[in-house]
Short mmCIF file of C-alpha atoms and ligand atoms in Angstrom, two decimals:
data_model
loop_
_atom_site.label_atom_id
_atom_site.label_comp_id
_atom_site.label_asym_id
_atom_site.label_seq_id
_atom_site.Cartn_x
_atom_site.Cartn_y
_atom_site.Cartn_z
CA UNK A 1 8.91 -31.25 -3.92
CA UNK A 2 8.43 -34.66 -5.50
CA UNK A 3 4.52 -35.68 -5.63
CA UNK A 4 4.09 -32.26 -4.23
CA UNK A 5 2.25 -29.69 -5.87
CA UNK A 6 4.75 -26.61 -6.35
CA UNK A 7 3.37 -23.19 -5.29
CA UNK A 8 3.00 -21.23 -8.43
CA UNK A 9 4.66 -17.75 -8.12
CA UNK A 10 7.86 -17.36 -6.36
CA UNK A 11 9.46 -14.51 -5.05
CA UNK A 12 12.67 -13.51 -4.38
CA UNK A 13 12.98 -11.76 -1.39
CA UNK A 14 15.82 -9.53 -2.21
CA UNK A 15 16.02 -6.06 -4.21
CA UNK A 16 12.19 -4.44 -4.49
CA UNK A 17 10.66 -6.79 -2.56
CA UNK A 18 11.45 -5.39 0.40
CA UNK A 19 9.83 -2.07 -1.09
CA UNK A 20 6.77 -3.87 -2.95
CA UNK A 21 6.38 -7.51 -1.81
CA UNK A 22 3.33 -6.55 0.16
CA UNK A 23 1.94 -5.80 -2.64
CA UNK A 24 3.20 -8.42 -5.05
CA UNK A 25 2.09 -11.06 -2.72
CA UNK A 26 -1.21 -9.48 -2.22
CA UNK A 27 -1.61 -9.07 -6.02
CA UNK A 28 -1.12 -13.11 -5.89
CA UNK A 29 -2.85 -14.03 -3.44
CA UNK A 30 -5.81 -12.47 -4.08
CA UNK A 31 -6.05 -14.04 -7.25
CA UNK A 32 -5.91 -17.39 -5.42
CA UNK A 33 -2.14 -18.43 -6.51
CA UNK A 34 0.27 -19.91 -4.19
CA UNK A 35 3.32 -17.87 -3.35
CA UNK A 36 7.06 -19.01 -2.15
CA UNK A 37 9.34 -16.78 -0.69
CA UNK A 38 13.42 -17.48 -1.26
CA UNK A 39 14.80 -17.79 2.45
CA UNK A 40 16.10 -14.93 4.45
CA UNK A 41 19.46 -13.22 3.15
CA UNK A 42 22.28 -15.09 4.46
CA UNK A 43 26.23 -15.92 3.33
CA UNK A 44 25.31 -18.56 1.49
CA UNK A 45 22.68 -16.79 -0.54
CA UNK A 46 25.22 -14.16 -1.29
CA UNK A 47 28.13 -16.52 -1.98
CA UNK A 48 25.81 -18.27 -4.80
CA UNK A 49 24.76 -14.82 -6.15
CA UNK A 50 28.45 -13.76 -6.35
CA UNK A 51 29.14 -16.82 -8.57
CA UNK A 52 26.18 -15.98 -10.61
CA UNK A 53 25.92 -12.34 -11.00
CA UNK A 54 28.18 -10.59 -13.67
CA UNK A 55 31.62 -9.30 -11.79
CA UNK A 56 30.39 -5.68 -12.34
CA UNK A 57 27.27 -6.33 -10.32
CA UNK A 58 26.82 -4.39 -7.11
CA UNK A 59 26.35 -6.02 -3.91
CA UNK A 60 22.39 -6.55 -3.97
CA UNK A 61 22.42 -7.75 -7.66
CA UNK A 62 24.52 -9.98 -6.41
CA UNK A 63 22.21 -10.89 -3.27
CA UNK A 64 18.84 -10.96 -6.16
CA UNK A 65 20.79 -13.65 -7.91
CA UNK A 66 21.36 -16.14 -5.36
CA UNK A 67 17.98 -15.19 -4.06
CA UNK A 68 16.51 -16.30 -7.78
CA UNK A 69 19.24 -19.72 -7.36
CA UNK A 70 17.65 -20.58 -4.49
CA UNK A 71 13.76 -20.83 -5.99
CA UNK A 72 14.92 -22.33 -9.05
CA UNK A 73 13.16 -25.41 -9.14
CA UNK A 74 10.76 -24.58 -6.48
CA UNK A 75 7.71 -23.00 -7.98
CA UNK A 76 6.33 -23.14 -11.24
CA UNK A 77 7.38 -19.40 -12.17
CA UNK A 78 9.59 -16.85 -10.62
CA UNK A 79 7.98 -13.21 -10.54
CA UNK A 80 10.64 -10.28 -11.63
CA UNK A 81 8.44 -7.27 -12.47
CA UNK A 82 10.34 -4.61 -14.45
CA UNK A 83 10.53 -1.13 -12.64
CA UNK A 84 11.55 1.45 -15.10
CA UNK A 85 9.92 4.91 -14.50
CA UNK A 86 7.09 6.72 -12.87
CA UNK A 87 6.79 9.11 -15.30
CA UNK A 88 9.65 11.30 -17.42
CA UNK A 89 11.28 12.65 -14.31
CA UNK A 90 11.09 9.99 -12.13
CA UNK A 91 13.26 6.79 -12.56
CA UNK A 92 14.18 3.45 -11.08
CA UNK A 93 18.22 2.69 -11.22
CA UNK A 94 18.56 0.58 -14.51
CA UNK A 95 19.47 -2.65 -12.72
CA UNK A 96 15.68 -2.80 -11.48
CA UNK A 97 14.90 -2.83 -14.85
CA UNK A 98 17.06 -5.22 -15.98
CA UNK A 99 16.95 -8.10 -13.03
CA UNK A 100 14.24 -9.85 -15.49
CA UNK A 101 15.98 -10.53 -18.46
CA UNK A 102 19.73 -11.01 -16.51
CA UNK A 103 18.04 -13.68 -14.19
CA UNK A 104 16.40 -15.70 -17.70
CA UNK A 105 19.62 -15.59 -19.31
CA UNK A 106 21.78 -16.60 -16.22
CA UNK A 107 19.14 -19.67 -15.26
CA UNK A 108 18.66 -20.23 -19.46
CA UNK A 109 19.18 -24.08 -18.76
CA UNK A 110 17.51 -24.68 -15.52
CA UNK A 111 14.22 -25.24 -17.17
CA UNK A 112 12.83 -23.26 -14.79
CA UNK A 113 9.56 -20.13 -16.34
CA UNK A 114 9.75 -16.75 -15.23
CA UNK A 115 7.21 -14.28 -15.41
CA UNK A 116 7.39 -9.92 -15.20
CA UNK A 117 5.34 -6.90 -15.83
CA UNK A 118 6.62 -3.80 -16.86
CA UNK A 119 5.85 -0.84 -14.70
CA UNK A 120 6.89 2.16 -17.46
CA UNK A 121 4.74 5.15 -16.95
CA UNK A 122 6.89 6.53 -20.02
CA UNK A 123 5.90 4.06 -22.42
CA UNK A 124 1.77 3.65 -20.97
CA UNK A 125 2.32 1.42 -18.50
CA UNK A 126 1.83 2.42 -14.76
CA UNK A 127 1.46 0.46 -11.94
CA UNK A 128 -2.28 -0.71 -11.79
CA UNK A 129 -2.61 -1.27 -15.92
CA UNK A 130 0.89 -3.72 -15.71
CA UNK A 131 -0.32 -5.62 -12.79
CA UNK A 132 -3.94 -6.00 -14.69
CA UNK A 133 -1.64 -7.48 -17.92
CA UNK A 134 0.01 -9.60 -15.50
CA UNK A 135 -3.31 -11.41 -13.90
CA UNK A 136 -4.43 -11.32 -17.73
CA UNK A 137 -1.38 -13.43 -18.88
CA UNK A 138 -1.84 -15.88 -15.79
CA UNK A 139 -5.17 -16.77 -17.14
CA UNK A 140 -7.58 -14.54 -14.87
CA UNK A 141 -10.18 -11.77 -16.48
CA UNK A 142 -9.32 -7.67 -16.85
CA UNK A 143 -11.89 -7.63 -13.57
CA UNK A 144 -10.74 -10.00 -11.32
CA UNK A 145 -6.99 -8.90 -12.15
CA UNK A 146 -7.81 -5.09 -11.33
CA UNK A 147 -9.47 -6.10 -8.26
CA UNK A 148 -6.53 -8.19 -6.74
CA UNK A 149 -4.44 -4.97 -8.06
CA UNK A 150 -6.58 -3.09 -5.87
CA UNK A 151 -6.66 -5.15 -2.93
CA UNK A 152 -2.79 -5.35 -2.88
CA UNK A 153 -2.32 -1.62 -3.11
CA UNK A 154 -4.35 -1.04 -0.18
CA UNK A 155 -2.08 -3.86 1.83
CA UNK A 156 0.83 -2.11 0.95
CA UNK A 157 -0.31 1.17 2.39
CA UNK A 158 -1.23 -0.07 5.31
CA UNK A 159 2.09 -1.68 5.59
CA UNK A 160 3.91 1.62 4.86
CA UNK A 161 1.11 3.06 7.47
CA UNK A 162 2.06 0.86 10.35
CA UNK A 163 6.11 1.45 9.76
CA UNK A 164 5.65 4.72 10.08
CA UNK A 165 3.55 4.42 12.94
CA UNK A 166 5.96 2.38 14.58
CA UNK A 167 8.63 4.81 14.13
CA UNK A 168 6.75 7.55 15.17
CA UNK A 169 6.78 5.51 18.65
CA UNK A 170 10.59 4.81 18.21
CA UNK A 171 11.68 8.55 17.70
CA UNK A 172 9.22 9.30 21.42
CA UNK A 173 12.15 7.02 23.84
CA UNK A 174 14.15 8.53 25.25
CA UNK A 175 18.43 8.23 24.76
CA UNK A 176 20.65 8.21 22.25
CA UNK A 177 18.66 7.47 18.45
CA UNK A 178 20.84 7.28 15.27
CA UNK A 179 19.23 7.20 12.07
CA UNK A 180 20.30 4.59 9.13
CA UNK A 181 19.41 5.59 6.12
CA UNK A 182 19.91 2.87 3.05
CA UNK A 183 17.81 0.78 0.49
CA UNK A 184 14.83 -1.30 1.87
CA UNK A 185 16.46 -4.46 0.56
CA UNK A 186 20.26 -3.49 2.16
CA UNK A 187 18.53 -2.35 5.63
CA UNK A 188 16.71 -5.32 5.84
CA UNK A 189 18.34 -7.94 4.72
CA UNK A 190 19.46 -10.34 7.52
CA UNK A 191 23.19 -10.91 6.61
CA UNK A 192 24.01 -7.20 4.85
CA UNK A 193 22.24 -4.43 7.13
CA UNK A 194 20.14 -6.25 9.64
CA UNK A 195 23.35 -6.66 12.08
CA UNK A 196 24.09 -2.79 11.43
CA UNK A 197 20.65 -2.46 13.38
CA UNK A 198 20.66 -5.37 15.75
CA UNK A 199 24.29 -3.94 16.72
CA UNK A 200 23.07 -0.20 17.34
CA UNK A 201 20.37 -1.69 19.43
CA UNK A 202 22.80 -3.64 21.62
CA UNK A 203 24.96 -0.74 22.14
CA UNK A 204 21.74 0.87 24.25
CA UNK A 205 21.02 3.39 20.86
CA UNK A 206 17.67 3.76 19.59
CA UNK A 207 17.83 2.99 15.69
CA UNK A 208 15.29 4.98 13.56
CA UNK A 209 15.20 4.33 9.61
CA UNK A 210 14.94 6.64 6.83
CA UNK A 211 13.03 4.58 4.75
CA UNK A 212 9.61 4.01 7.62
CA UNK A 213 8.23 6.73 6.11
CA UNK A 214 5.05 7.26 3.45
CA UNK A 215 7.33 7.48 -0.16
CA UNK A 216 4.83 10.44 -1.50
CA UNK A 217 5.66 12.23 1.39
CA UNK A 218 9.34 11.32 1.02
CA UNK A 219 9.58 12.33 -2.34
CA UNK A 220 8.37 15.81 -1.86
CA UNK A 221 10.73 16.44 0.90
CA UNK A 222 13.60 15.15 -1.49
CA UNK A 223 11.93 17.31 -4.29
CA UNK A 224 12.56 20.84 -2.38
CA UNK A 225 16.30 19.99 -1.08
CA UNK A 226 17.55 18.40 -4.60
CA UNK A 227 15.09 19.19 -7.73
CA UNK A 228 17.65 17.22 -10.17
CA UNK A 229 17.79 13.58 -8.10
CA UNK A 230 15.85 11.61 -10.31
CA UNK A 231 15.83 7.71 -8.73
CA UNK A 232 12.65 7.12 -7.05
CA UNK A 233 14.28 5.22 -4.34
CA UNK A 234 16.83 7.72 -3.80
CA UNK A 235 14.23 10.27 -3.59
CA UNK A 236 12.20 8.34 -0.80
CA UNK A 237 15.48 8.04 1.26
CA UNK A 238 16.93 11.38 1.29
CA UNK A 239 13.67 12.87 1.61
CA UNK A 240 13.26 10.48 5.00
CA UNK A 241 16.28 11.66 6.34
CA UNK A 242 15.66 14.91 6.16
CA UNK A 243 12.15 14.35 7.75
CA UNK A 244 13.61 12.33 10.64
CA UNK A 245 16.93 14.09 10.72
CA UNK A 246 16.03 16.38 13.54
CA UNK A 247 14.55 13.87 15.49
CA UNK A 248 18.32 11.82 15.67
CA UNK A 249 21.90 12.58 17.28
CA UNK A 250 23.15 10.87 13.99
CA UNK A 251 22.81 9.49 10.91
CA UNK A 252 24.13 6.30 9.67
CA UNK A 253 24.11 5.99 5.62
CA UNK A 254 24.62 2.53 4.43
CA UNK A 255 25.01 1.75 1.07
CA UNK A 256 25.78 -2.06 -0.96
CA UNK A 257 29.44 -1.27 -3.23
CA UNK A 258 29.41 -0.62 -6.15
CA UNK A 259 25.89 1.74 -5.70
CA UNK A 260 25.88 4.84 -8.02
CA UNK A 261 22.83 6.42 -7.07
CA UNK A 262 23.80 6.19 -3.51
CA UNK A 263 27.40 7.41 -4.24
CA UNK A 264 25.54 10.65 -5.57
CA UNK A 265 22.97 11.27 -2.94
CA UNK A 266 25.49 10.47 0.02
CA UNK A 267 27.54 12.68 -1.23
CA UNK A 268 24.34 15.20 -1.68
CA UNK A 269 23.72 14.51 2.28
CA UNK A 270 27.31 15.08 3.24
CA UNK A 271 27.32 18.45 1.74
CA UNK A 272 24.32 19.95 2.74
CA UNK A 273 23.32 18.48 6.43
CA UNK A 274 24.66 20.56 8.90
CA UNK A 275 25.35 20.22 12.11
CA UNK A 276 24.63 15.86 12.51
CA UNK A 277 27.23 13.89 12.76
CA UNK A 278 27.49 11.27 9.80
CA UNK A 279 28.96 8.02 9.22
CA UNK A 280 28.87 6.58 5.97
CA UNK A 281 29.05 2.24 5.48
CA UNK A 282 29.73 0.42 2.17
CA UNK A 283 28.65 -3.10 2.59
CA UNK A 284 30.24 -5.89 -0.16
CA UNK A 285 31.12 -8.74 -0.05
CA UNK A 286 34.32 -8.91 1.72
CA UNK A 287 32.77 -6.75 4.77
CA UNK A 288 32.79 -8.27 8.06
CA UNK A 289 30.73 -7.03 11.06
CA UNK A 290 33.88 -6.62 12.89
CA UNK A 291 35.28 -3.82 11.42
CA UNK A 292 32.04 -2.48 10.67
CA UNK A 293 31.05 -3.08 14.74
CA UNK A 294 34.35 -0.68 15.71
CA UNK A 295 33.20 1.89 13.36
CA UNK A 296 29.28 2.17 14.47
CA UNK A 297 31.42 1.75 18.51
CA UNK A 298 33.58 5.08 17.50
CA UNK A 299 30.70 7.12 15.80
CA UNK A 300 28.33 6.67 18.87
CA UNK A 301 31.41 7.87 21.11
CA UNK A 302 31.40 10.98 18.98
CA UNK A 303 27.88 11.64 20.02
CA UNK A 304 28.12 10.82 23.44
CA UNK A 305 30.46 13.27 23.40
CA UNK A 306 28.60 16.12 21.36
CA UNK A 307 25.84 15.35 23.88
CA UNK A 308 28.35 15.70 27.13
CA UNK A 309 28.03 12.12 28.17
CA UNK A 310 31.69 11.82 27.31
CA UNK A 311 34.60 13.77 28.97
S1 SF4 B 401 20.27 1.43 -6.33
FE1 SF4 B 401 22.41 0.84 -5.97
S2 SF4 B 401 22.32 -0.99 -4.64
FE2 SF4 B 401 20.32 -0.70 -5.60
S3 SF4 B 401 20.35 -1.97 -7.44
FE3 SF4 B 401 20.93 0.12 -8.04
S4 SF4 B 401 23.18 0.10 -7.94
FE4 SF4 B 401 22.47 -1.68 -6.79
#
């Protein structure tokens, strides 16, 4: 980047961006600010984050840290926002909330600024009043910061829009579909769930995903099967499967070790779906697709045989 101008914000494209980056880079952009994305998930990503990341970290913190390695340097300040709580009943897992301050201590000698905002419903600070903070801090006025909050909200649901819409077309094929339910950021990620998908898809199944769905409408359907799960993510992926569920021969759940909201809700799903066949898939860092390919191989045998394609 020498004689270069560096792009102001950068992003790590790990964790909640693959839940909110259409709206973070909206939010940006429409203030005029140059973003920079970290580079798609990959080994070596992961292999920095593992050195990084405290040993007790699970698998994405892990993945968010060598994202954060790899923009260090890059941009003139890295964006972590905060995600706490929607409200009293409604909360982000803890990690969300502390990604900010974990990635400033770890890079404490880089030299390299970070920025956040605080999304705490709790403690008077929801969505659209910490991103109009944010643009505030960055130099821009209350106005212009609530109108790039606006614009970016309205990318964002058009994003979620057009996922579901695609799925919708997904769940019409016809043959085999198997449903993967995980986090945005395991799912998609090239190196962790991305070859769970590509995989499915080369073994002639149709893969649908629990999380292509509108969250508000996810949550609900969460809200009437489990009235006690309380992580907002959680929420929007057990209340996709059981709004795609009957539209699958199975259900995949994938979740990054050591998860403990997903260790709860799995568990939750387990118990209570009937009548599916399941296969759960713990991703860390020692997992090869190999093992993980024989696996997916067997569990689509299983419904080729429920279905009588198998003898
Ligand atoms: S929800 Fe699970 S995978 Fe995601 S950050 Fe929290 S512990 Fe990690």
């Amino acid at each position: 980047m020498d004689g270069e101008k560096m792009p102001a914000i950068g992003i790590p494209r790990a964790m909640l961006y693959y839940r909110y980056g259409a709206l973070w880079e909206h939010f940006f952009q429409s203030l005029g600010l140059s973003t920079v994305l970290s580079p798609p998930g990959s080994r070596g990503i992961l292999e920095a984050g593992t050195r990084l990341a405290p040993d007790e970290s699970c698998l994405s913190l892990k993945m968010f840290m060598g994202h954060v390695d790899a923009l260090v340097g890059r941009c003139e300040r890295i964006f972590i926002p905060r995600y706490s709580n929607y409200g009293y009943t409604e909360f982000f897992c803890t990690r969300y909330e502390g990604i900010y301050d974990q990635a400033r201590n770890i890079f404490r000698s880089s030299g390299q600024r970070f920025i956040t905002c605080n999304i705490d419903v709790q403690n008077g600070s929801p969505e659209a009043k910490a991103f109009e903070k944010l643009g505030v801090e960055l130099g821009f006025s209350p106005r212009q910061s609530r109108h790039a909050w606006h614009e970016a909200a309205r990318a964002l649901e058009q994003q979620q829009k057009t996922a579901e819409h695609i799925q919708k077309e997904l769940a019409g094929k016809p043959g085999m579909k198997v449903l993967v339910a995980g986090h945005s950021y395991v799912l998609s990620d090239p190196y962790l769930g991305r070859p769970i998908l590509d995989y499915l898809e080369s073994a002639g199944a149709v893969s649908l995903r629990a999380d292509a769905l509108e969250p508000e409408t996810a949550r609900k359907a969460c809200a009437r099967f489990s009235p006690t799960c309380r992580w907002i993510t959680s929420e929007e992926i057990v209340g996709g499967v059981l709004l795609w569920k009957d539209r699958v021969d199975g259900i995949i759940l994938v979740s990054a070790f050591p998860c403990g909201p997903d260790s709860m809700t799995n568990e939750l799903l387990i118990r209570r779906l009937k009548g599916k066949p399941i296969l759960t898939l713990v991703l860390d860092t020692q997992s090869g697709m190999a093992g993980v390919e024989t696996r997916i191989e067997s569990f689509l045998d299983i419904i080729r045989f429920q279905k009588g394609e198998m003898v």
